[in-house]
Short mmCIF file of C-alpha atoms in Angstrom, two decimals:
data_model
loop_
_atom_site.label_atom_id
_atom_site.label_comp_id
_atom_site.label_asym_id
_atom_site.label_seq_id
_atom_site.Cartn_x
_atom_site.Cartn_y
_atom_site.Cartn_z
CA UNK A 29 -0.05 0.17 -0.14
CA UNK A 30 1.13 3.48 -0.91
CA UNK A 31 1.98 5.83 1.94
CA UNK A 32 -0.94 7.89 0.81
CA UNK A 33 -3.17 5.01 1.08
CA UNK A 34 -2.04 4.08 4.63
CA UNK A 35 -2.86 7.60 5.66
CA UNK A 36 -6.23 7.39 4.34
CA UNK A 37 -6.70 4.06 5.88
CA UNK A 38 -5.59 5.64 9.12
CA UNK A 39 -8.14 8.49 8.72
CA UNK A 40 -10.87 6.01 8.45
CA UNK A 41 -9.94 4.25 11.58
CA UNK A 42 -9.85 7.67 13.36
CA UNK A 43 -13.06 8.53 12.11
CA UNK A 44 -15.38 7.53 15.15
CA UNK A 45 -13.14 9.51 17.54
CA UNK A 46 -12.21 12.88 15.69
CA UNK A 47 -13.70 15.67 14.11
CA UNK A 48 -11.92 17.62 11.33
CA UNK A 49 -10.85 21.00 10.79
CA UNK A 50 -9.90 24.05 12.89
CA UNK A 51 -12.21 25.61 15.47
CA UNK A 52 -12.40 29.09 17.27
CA UNK A 53 -12.18 28.80 20.88
CA UNK A 54 -15.19 30.58 22.30
CA UNK A 55 -13.31 31.24 25.76
CA UNK A 56 -10.14 32.73 24.19
CA UNK A 57 -11.15 33.81 20.55
CA UNK A 58 -8.15 31.72 19.20
CA UNK A 59 -8.12 29.31 16.27
CA UNK A 60 -7.31 25.82 17.67
CA UNK A 61 -5.99 22.69 15.92
CA UNK A 62 -8.69 20.32 16.52
CA UNK A 63 -9.01 16.72 15.00
CA UNK A 64 -10.30 15.37 18.45
CA UNK A 65 -13.63 16.60 19.47
CA UNK A 66 -14.00 17.94 23.03
CA UNK A 67 -16.76 14.96 23.86
CA UNK A 68 -14.22 12.48 22.37
CA UNK A 69 -11.50 14.02 24.56
CA UNK A 70 -13.77 13.66 27.81
CA UNK A 71 -14.49 10.17 27.22
CA UNK A 72 -10.89 8.92 26.50
CA UNK A 73 -9.83 11.08 29.50
CA UNK A 74 -12.55 9.28 31.71
CA UNK A 75 -11.24 6.12 30.96
CA UNK A 76 -7.56 7.10 31.30
CA UNK A 77 -8.25 8.75 34.60
CA UNK A 78 -10.29 5.64 36.02
CA UNK A 79 -7.21 3.38 35.09
CA UNK A 80 -4.82 5.64 36.54
CA UNK A 81 -6.60 6.50 39.80
CA UNK A 82 -7.36 2.56 40.04
CA UNK A 83 -4.00 1.70 39.97
CA UNK A 84 -3.05 4.50 42.55
CA UNK A 85 -5.62 3.23 44.94
CA UNK A 86 -4.44 -0.45 44.70
CA UNK A 87 -0.99 0.87 45.51
CA UNK A 88 -2.17 3.04 48.67
CA UNK A 89 -1.22 6.35 46.73
CA UNK A 90 -4.62 8.12 47.25
CA UNK A 91 -4.27 10.78 50.18
CA UNK A 92 -6.13 9.59 53.24
CA UNK A 93 -5.44 13.01 54.99
CA UNK A 94 -8.96 14.25 55.61
CA UNK A 95 -8.16 17.79 56.30
CA UNK A 96 -5.91 18.12 53.23
CA UNK A 97 -8.61 16.41 50.98
CA UNK A 98 -11.37 18.64 52.64
CA UNK A 99 -9.13 21.82 52.14
CA UNK A 100 -8.49 20.91 48.41
CA UNK A 101 -12.01 20.00 47.92
CA UNK A 102 -13.27 23.32 49.11
CA UNK A 103 -11.08 25.25 47.15
CA UNK A 104 -11.87 23.26 43.95
CA UNK A 105 -15.77 23.52 44.66
CA UNK A 106 -15.48 27.34 44.44
CA UNK A 107 -13.39 27.46 41.35
CA UNK A 108 -15.72 25.16 39.56
CA UNK A 109 -18.79 27.03 40.59
CA UNK A 110 -17.08 30.21 38.95
CA UNK A 111 -16.05 27.91 35.88
CA UNK A 112 -19.72 27.14 35.34
CA UNK A 113 -20.78 30.76 35.24
CA UNK A 114 -18.32 31.01 32.16
CA UNK A 115 -19.44 27.73 30.57
CA UNK A 116 -22.71 26.74 31.95
CA UNK A 117 -22.74 23.43 30.10
CA UNK A 118 -19.75 22.29 32.09
CA UNK A 119 -22.31 21.86 34.86
CA UNK A 120 -22.77 18.50 33.64
CA UNK A 121 -19.11 17.36 33.61
CA UNK A 122 -18.09 14.69 36.23
CA UNK A 123 -15.96 17.01 38.30
CA UNK A 124 -13.93 14.96 40.27
CA UNK A 125 -10.74 15.82 42.65
CA UNK A 126 -8.17 13.23 43.88
CA UNK A 127 -5.27 14.26 46.03
CA UNK A 128 -2.43 11.71 45.24
CA UNK A 129 0.09 10.86 47.83
CA UNK A 130 3.27 11.18 46.20
CA UNK A 131 5.54 13.50 48.16
CA UNK A 132 8.37 13.94 45.38
CA UNK A 133 5.79 15.00 42.82
CA UNK A 134 5.13 18.52 42.63
CA UNK A 135 2.32 18.58 39.95
CA UNK A 136 -1.44 18.92 39.32
CA UNK A 137 -3.86 18.60 36.40
CA UNK A 138 -7.24 18.78 35.15
CA UNK A 139 -8.22 16.63 32.46
CA UNK A 140 -10.95 17.29 30.10
CA UNK A 141 -14.42 16.74 31.67
CA UNK A 142 -13.01 18.02 35.01
CA UNK A 143 -11.02 15.01 36.15
CA UNK A 144 -8.69 16.56 38.52
CA UNK A 145 -5.50 15.54 40.43
CA UNK A 146 -3.11 17.33 42.87
CA UNK A 147 0.06 15.60 44.32
CA UNK A 148 0.98 16.07 47.80
CA UNK A 149 4.58 16.85 46.81
CA UNK A 150 3.16 20.47 45.58
CA UNK A 151 1.76 21.04 49.00
CA UNK A 152 4.61 19.62 50.92
CA UNK A 153 7.38 21.28 48.93
CA UNK A 154 5.65 24.67 47.75
CA UNK A 155 3.48 25.12 51.02
CA UNK A 156 0.90 27.01 49.24
CA UNK A 157 -1.71 29.50 51.12
CA UNK A 158 -5.11 28.76 50.01
CA UNK A 159 -4.86 31.86 47.69
CA UNK A 160 -2.00 30.18 46.10
CA UNK A 161 -3.64 26.64 45.84
CA UNK A 162 -6.39 28.27 44.22
CA UNK A 163 -4.27 29.69 41.46
CA UNK A 164 -2.63 26.30 40.90
CA UNK A 165 -6.13 24.62 40.24
CA UNK A 166 -7.77 27.46 38.66
CA UNK A 167 -4.87 27.37 36.19
CA UNK A 168 -5.53 23.76 35.61
CA UNK A 169 -9.45 23.90 35.49
CA UNK A 170 -8.86 26.64 32.90
CA UNK A 171 -6.84 24.46 30.65
CA UNK A 172 -10.07 22.21 30.56
CA UNK A 173 -12.41 25.05 29.81
CA UNK A 174 -10.34 26.44 27.06
CA UNK A 175 -10.34 22.75 25.49
CA UNK A 176 -6.50 22.62 25.67
CA UNK A 177 -6.75 18.78 26.33
CA UNK A 178 -8.36 18.08 23.11
CA UNK A 179 -5.94 20.43 21.47
CA UNK A 180 -2.88 18.50 22.62
CA UNK A 181 -4.35 15.19 22.13
CA UNK A 182 -5.12 16.53 18.43
CA UNK A 183 -1.50 17.66 17.85
CA UNK A 184 -0.10 14.43 19.62
CA UNK A 185 -2.19 12.01 17.35
CA UNK A 186 -1.75 13.97 14.13
CA UNK A 187 1.85 13.74 14.68
CA UNK A 188 1.71 10.01 15.10
CA UNK A 189 -0.92 9.19 12.41
CA UNK A 190 1.74 7.73 10.03
CA UNK A 191 2.92 5.35 12.53
CA UNK A 192 -0.88 4.38 13.01
CA UNK A 193 -1.31 4.03 9.35
CA UNK A 194 1.31 1.64 9.06
CA UNK A 195 -0.06 -0.66 11.57
CA UNK A 196 -3.55 -0.15 9.93
CA UNK A 197 -2.06 -1.23 6.53
CA UNK A 198 -1.01 -4.61 7.81
CA UNK A 199 -4.87 -5.49 8.70
CA UNK A 200 -8.22 -4.26 8.56
CA UNK A 201 -9.75 -6.09 11.14
CA UNK A 202 -11.04 -4.83 14.78
CA UNK A 203 -7.55 -4.75 15.89
CA UNK A 204 -7.01 -1.52 13.94
CA UNK A 205 -9.89 0.34 15.49
CA UNK A 206 -8.75 -1.04 19.10
CA UNK A 207 -5.34 0.36 18.37
CA UNK A 208 -6.25 3.78 17.45
CA UNK A 209 -8.93 4.01 20.56
CA UNK A 210 -6.04 2.84 22.68
CA UNK A 211 -3.72 5.72 21.01
CA UNK A 212 -6.32 8.27 21.84
CA UNK A 213 -6.38 6.95 25.50
CA UNK A 214 -2.78 7.00 25.75
CA UNK A 215 -2.89 10.67 24.46
CA UNK A 216 -5.45 11.48 27.16
CA UNK A 217 -3.19 10.19 29.86
CA UNK A 218 0.01 11.50 28.46
CA UNK A 219 -0.98 14.94 28.34
CA UNK A 220 -0.57 15.15 32.10
CA UNK A 221 3.13 14.67 31.58
CA UNK A 222 3.68 16.68 28.26
CA UNK A 223 4.32 20.46 28.43
CA UNK A 224 1.56 22.52 27.01
CA UNK A 225 2.16 25.09 24.44
CA UNK A 226 3.30 28.51 25.63
CA UNK A 227 0.20 30.09 24.10
CA UNK A 228 -1.91 27.60 26.06
CA UNK A 229 -0.04 28.06 29.32
CA UNK A 230 -0.52 31.87 28.86
CA UNK A 231 -4.36 31.26 28.26
CA UNK A 232 -4.59 28.98 31.42
CA UNK A 233 -2.65 31.78 33.33
CA UNK A 234 -5.08 34.51 32.35
CA UNK A 235 -8.35 32.54 32.79
CA UNK A 236 -7.19 30.96 36.14
CA UNK A 237 -6.25 34.14 38.01
CA UNK A 238 -9.85 35.23 37.04
CA UNK A 239 -11.43 32.17 38.22
CA UNK A 240 -9.61 32.46 41.56
CA UNK A 241 -10.27 36.32 41.91
CA UNK A 242 -14.23 35.74 41.35
CA UNK A 243 -14.15 32.95 43.69
CA UNK A 244 -12.62 35.01 46.42
CA UNK A 245 -8.86 34.28 46.23
CA UNK A 246 -6.38 37.09 46.26
CA UNK A 247 -4.92 37.68 42.41
CA UNK A 248 -1.52 38.65 44.09
CA UNK A 249 -1.23 34.92 45.11
CA UNK A 250 -0.55 34.11 41.31
CA UNK A 251 2.86 36.26 41.63
CA UNK A 252 3.77 34.90 45.07
CA UNK A 253 2.92 31.15 43.88
CA UNK A 254 5.38 31.26 40.84
CA UNK A 255 8.30 33.27 42.96
CA UNK A 256 7.72 30.01 45.38
CA UNK A 257 8.16 27.88 42.33
CA UNK A 258 11.15 29.41 40.89
CA UNK A 259 12.83 29.58 44.28
CA UNK A 260 12.28 25.69 44.78
CA UNK A 261 13.55 25.25 41.35
CA UNK A 262 16.60 27.07 41.95
CA UNK A 263 17.64 25.56 45.14
CA UNK A 264 17.07 22.09 44.03
CA UNK A 265 16.82 19.85 40.99
CA UNK A 266 14.23 20.55 38.36
CA UNK A 267 10.78 19.07 39.33
CA UNK A 268 7.58 17.93 37.56
CA UNK A 269 5.58 20.82 37.66
CA UNK A 270 8.07 23.07 35.98
CA UNK A 271 8.77 20.47 33.41
CA UNK A 272 5.00 20.55 32.17
CA UNK A 273 4.43 24.29 33.05
CA UNK A 274 7.43 26.45 31.96
CA UNK A 275 7.77 29.26 34.29
CA UNK A 276 10.09 31.95 32.84
CA UNK A 277 10.42 35.30 34.80
CA UNK A 278 8.08 36.80 32.18
CA UNK A 279 5.48 34.56 33.05
CA UNK A 280 5.55 36.42 36.68
CA UNK A 281 5.63 39.83 35.02
CA UNK A 282 2.60 38.91 33.06
CA UNK A 283 0.67 37.83 36.02
CA UNK A 284 1.60 40.83 37.94
CA UNK A 285 0.29 43.04 35.22
CA UNK A 286 -3.11 41.12 35.39
CA UNK A 287 -3.39 41.82 39.13
CA UNK A 288 -4.99 45.34 38.63
CA UNK A 289 -7.75 44.39 36.29
CA UNK A 290 -8.38 41.21 38.39
CA UNK A 291 -8.58 43.43 41.52
CA UNK A 292 -11.87 45.02 40.21
CA UNK A 293 -13.10 41.42 39.92
CA UNK A 294 -11.76 40.11 43.30
CA UNK A 295 -14.54 39.36 45.69
CA UNK A 296 -13.30 38.27 49.10
CA UNK A 297 -16.84 37.59 50.47
CA UNK A 298 -17.08 34.86 47.82
CA UNK A 299 -14.69 32.64 49.78
CA UNK A 300 -17.26 32.89 52.84
CA UNK A 301 -20.25 32.08 50.93
CA UNK A 302 -21.61 28.42 51.01
CA UNK A 303 -21.54 26.79 47.32
CA UNK A 304 -22.58 23.40 46.07
CA UNK A 305 -20.15 20.56 46.40
CA UNK A 306 -19.43 20.14 42.86
CA UNK A 307 -16.24 17.85 43.07
CA UNK A 308 -17.06 14.27 43.91
CA UNK A 309 -14.23 12.83 46.07
CA UNK A 310 -13.36 9.74 48.15
CA UNK A 311 -15.56 7.33 46.00
CA UNK A 312 -13.86 4.35 44.46
CA UNK A 313 -12.34 4.88 40.82
CA UNK A 314 -14.97 2.39 39.24
CA UNK A 315 -17.76 4.44 40.58
CA UNK A 316 -18.97 7.32 38.09
CA UNK A 317 -18.16 10.66 39.69
CA UNK A 318 -21.52 12.63 40.03
CA UNK A 319 -22.39 16.24 40.81
CA UNK A 320 -22.75 16.22 44.62
CA UNK A 321 -25.90 17.73 46.00
CA UNK A 322 -26.15 21.46 47.42
CA UNK A 323 -25.21 22.03 50.90
CA UNK A 324 -28.03 21.44 53.62
CA UNK A 325 -30.88 24.06 53.12
CA UNK A 326 -29.64 25.49 50.12
CA UNK A 327 -31.20 25.51 46.58
CA UNK A 328 -29.11 23.77 43.97
CA UNK A 329 -27.31 26.48 41.81
CA UNK A 330 -29.08 27.06 38.72
CA UNK A 331 -27.13 27.15 35.35
CA UNK A 332 -26.77 30.76 34.36
CA UNK A 333 -29.02 31.83 31.35
CA UNK A 334 -27.53 33.30 28.35
CA UNK A 335 -27.81 36.92 29.39
CA UNK A 336 -26.32 35.92 32.74
CA UNK A 337 -23.14 34.19 31.47
CA UNK A 338 -19.88 35.64 32.19
CA UNK A 339 -17.19 36.38 29.94
CA UNK A 340 -13.42 36.52 30.76
CA UNK A 341 -11.47 39.73 31.08
CA UNK A 342 -10.29 40.96 27.54
CA UNK A 343 -8.09 44.05 27.21
CA UNK A 344 -9.41 44.52 23.56
CA UNK A 345 -13.03 44.37 24.84
CA UNK A 346 -12.21 46.84 27.49
CA UNK A 347 -10.72 49.29 24.90
CA UNK A 348 -13.82 48.68 22.94
CA UNK A 349 -16.40 49.43 25.92
CA UNK A 350 -14.22 52.49 26.53
CA UNK A 351 -14.48 54.08 22.85
CA UNK A 352 -10.77 53.41 22.24
CA UNK A 353 -11.08 50.55 19.54
CA UNK A 354 -8.84 51.28 16.40
CA UNK A 355 -9.32 49.71 13.05
CA UNK A 356 -5.99 50.64 11.31
CA UNK A 357 -5.21 47.75 8.92
CA UNK A 358 -5.45 49.47 5.46
CA UNK A 359 -4.38 46.25 3.99
CA UNK A 360 -6.94 43.79 5.32
CA UNK A 361 -9.60 44.19 2.72
CA UNK A 362 -9.17 40.60 1.90
CA UNK A 363 -9.33 39.24 5.12
CA UNK A 364 -12.62 41.36 5.79
CA UNK A 365 -14.17 39.87 2.53
CA UNK A 366 -13.22 36.22 3.64
CA UNK A 367 -14.71 36.61 7.11
CA UNK A 368 -17.62 38.87 6.28
CA UNK A 369 -20.12 36.17 6.21
CA UNK A 370 -19.09 35.40 9.91
CA UNK A 371 -19.56 38.96 10.79
CA UNK A 372 -22.92 39.12 9.13
CA UNK A 373 -23.83 35.83 10.93
CA UNK A 374 -22.96 37.40 14.37
CA UNK A 375 -24.95 40.63 13.52
CA UNK A 376 -28.03 38.75 12.42
CA UNK A 377 -27.71 36.58 15.71
CA UNK A 378 -27.08 39.69 17.81
CA UNK A 379 -23.92 38.24 19.10
CA UNK A 380 -22.73 41.60 20.02
CA UNK A 381 -19.66 40.95 21.72
CA UNK A 382 -18.43 38.42 19.24
CA UNK A 383 -19.31 40.85 16.70
CA UNK A 384 -16.96 43.49 18.03
CA UNK A 385 -13.95 41.42 19.07
CA UNK A 386 -13.96 39.80 15.54
CA UNK A 387 -14.23 43.02 13.92
CA UNK A 388 -11.34 44.50 15.90
CA UNK A 389 -9.34 41.40 15.42
CA UNK A 390 -9.41 42.12 11.56
CA UNK A 391 -8.78 45.56 11.97
CA UNK A 392 -10.05 46.96 8.49
CA UNK A 393 -11.08 50.49 8.76
CA UNK A 394 -14.14 50.55 6.35
CA UNK A 395 -17.38 52.12 7.26
CA UNK A 396 -19.11 48.95 7.65
CA UNK A 397 -16.72 47.79 10.32
CA UNK A 398 -17.17 50.94 12.13
CA UNK A 399 -20.90 50.70 12.15
CA UNK A 400 -20.52 46.91 13.45
CA UNK A 401 -18.66 48.37 16.35
CA UNK A 402 -21.07 51.20 16.85
CA UNK A 403 -24.05 48.95 17.00
CA UNK A 404 -22.48 46.27 19.04
CA UNK A 405 -21.55 49.06 21.63
CA UNK A 406 -25.13 50.72 21.53
CA UNK A 407 -26.70 47.15 22.08
CA UNK A 408 -24.26 46.39 24.85
CA UNK A 409 -24.98 49.54 26.87
CA UNK A 410 -21.82 51.66 25.94
CA UNK A 411 -23.52 54.91 24.62
CA UNK A 412 -20.38 57.10 24.42
CA UNK A 413 -18.49 54.41 22.61
CA UNK A 414 -21.36 53.81 20.28
CA UNK A 415 -21.63 57.52 19.58
CA UNK A 416 -17.97 57.66 18.64
CA UNK A 417 -17.85 54.60 16.59
CA UNK A 418 -21.23 55.55 14.64
CA UNK A 419 -19.67 58.85 13.99
CA UNK A 420 -16.51 57.45 12.45
CA UNK A 421 -18.81 55.17 10.36
CA UNK A 422 -20.75 58.06 8.80
CA UNK A 423 -17.52 60.04 8.30
CA UNK A 424 -16.12 57.07 6.15
CA UNK A 425 -19.26 56.37 4.40
CA UNK A 426 -18.79 59.66 2.67
CA UNK A 427 -15.58 58.66 0.89
CA UNK A 428 -15.53 56.13 -1.90
CA UNK A 429 -11.99 54.91 -0.46
CA UNK A 430 -13.53 53.87 2.85
CA UNK A 431 -17.09 53.02 1.95
CA UNK A 432 -18.59 49.39 1.69
CA UNK A 433 -20.80 50.65 -1.07
CA UNK A 434 -18.01 51.34 -3.53
CA UNK A 435 -15.74 48.27 -2.34
CA UNK A 436 -15.00 45.36 -4.47
CA UNK A 437 -15.88 41.90 -3.08
CA UNK A 438 -17.21 43.23 0.22
CA UNK A 439 -20.71 44.96 -0.11
CA UNK A 440 -22.71 46.42 2.81
CA UNK A 441 -24.77 43.28 3.49
CA UNK A 442 -27.98 45.21 3.15
CA UNK A 443 -26.91 47.87 5.59
CA UNK A 444 -27.23 51.52 4.59
CA UNK A 445 -24.26 52.48 6.67
CA UNK A 446 -24.59 56.30 5.91
CA UNK A 447 -28.25 56.45 7.10
CA UNK A 448 -27.85 53.79 9.80
CA UNK A 449 -24.98 55.55 11.37
CA UNK A 450 -26.83 59.13 11.47
CA UNK A 451 -30.00 57.80 13.10
#
């Protein structure tokens, strides 16, 4: 069989567990390479987690320290409660936390679907405060929220697809399917020990510090946590957490820069309010983790409606709402034309935040783009910003060089920008 044929055969074997193409992440706005769907990643992670935890339980490696288990569970419950406000559908995840008794291992993880682990070595060597421990677990939960697990699995499987193809070419029986599924399960387990991309780490830092702030944990703890990490690493040999979570000094600088905007979201009282116990803990690994009931006397927390859903802090969105958005890319007409159908769809769906961010990301200064910013600001309740953007749309509509009415390949999508901007 030719190499091309082997690759096609491997792709057929992978079909039940993968989806093709790239996808824009709704949490971060970044395009991700995805051949593994989030649903497939969750299923494979659940299987890998069950096997791993089962082995650890047999070896007596699951912590029996009730105080530590309670401490970790309480912190993760508060973080999960906030995570659900950003992605309401994750309320249905089987959130689970296990404290793994390995004093030499400084690490933590959260698999797709909310399967979490924290090694006792991180607690014993770093001695984190509750605020710092919340930064660790907030960071890990953010990897799951941003679908980094499926992204990493996609890259890992794609890089080894040629190897799978060779095996698939030898036989077409059910062993091929089992091999591919096993590869996906191994990928789900291996991502715990493989480094994330720098981009994924930066995203998890940014999302994690916000989760922790809203849950009542001091944003400055993100800085002190990594200072402790660097100190520990500098005084002893390299340890696990830094092998999977690179920590250059620039990382600490970036977290310090986020502290000021996170202060505005920081709610210390959230740390004392009762929340449902979201993370299942203590049950045998062969039992399915389920959402625990609400605390006694407290009604279950309802999933937020679309209007109540939270969005992560975005510097670009803050500029937009303050009337400071800029569209300065004169050479982006082609990109605007290619993405115009998506912008029109957002406009039709009244997805105003998405419309504003996507328009700014393109940066093309045509009158229609400024109109999109103006109408989005108006509908989101930013009248001063709306007035500025609509005035700019009106001004640009008067020039053939910046008017959609005279633009090739673009058009105005049925919008009379000049009239609409002056209303």
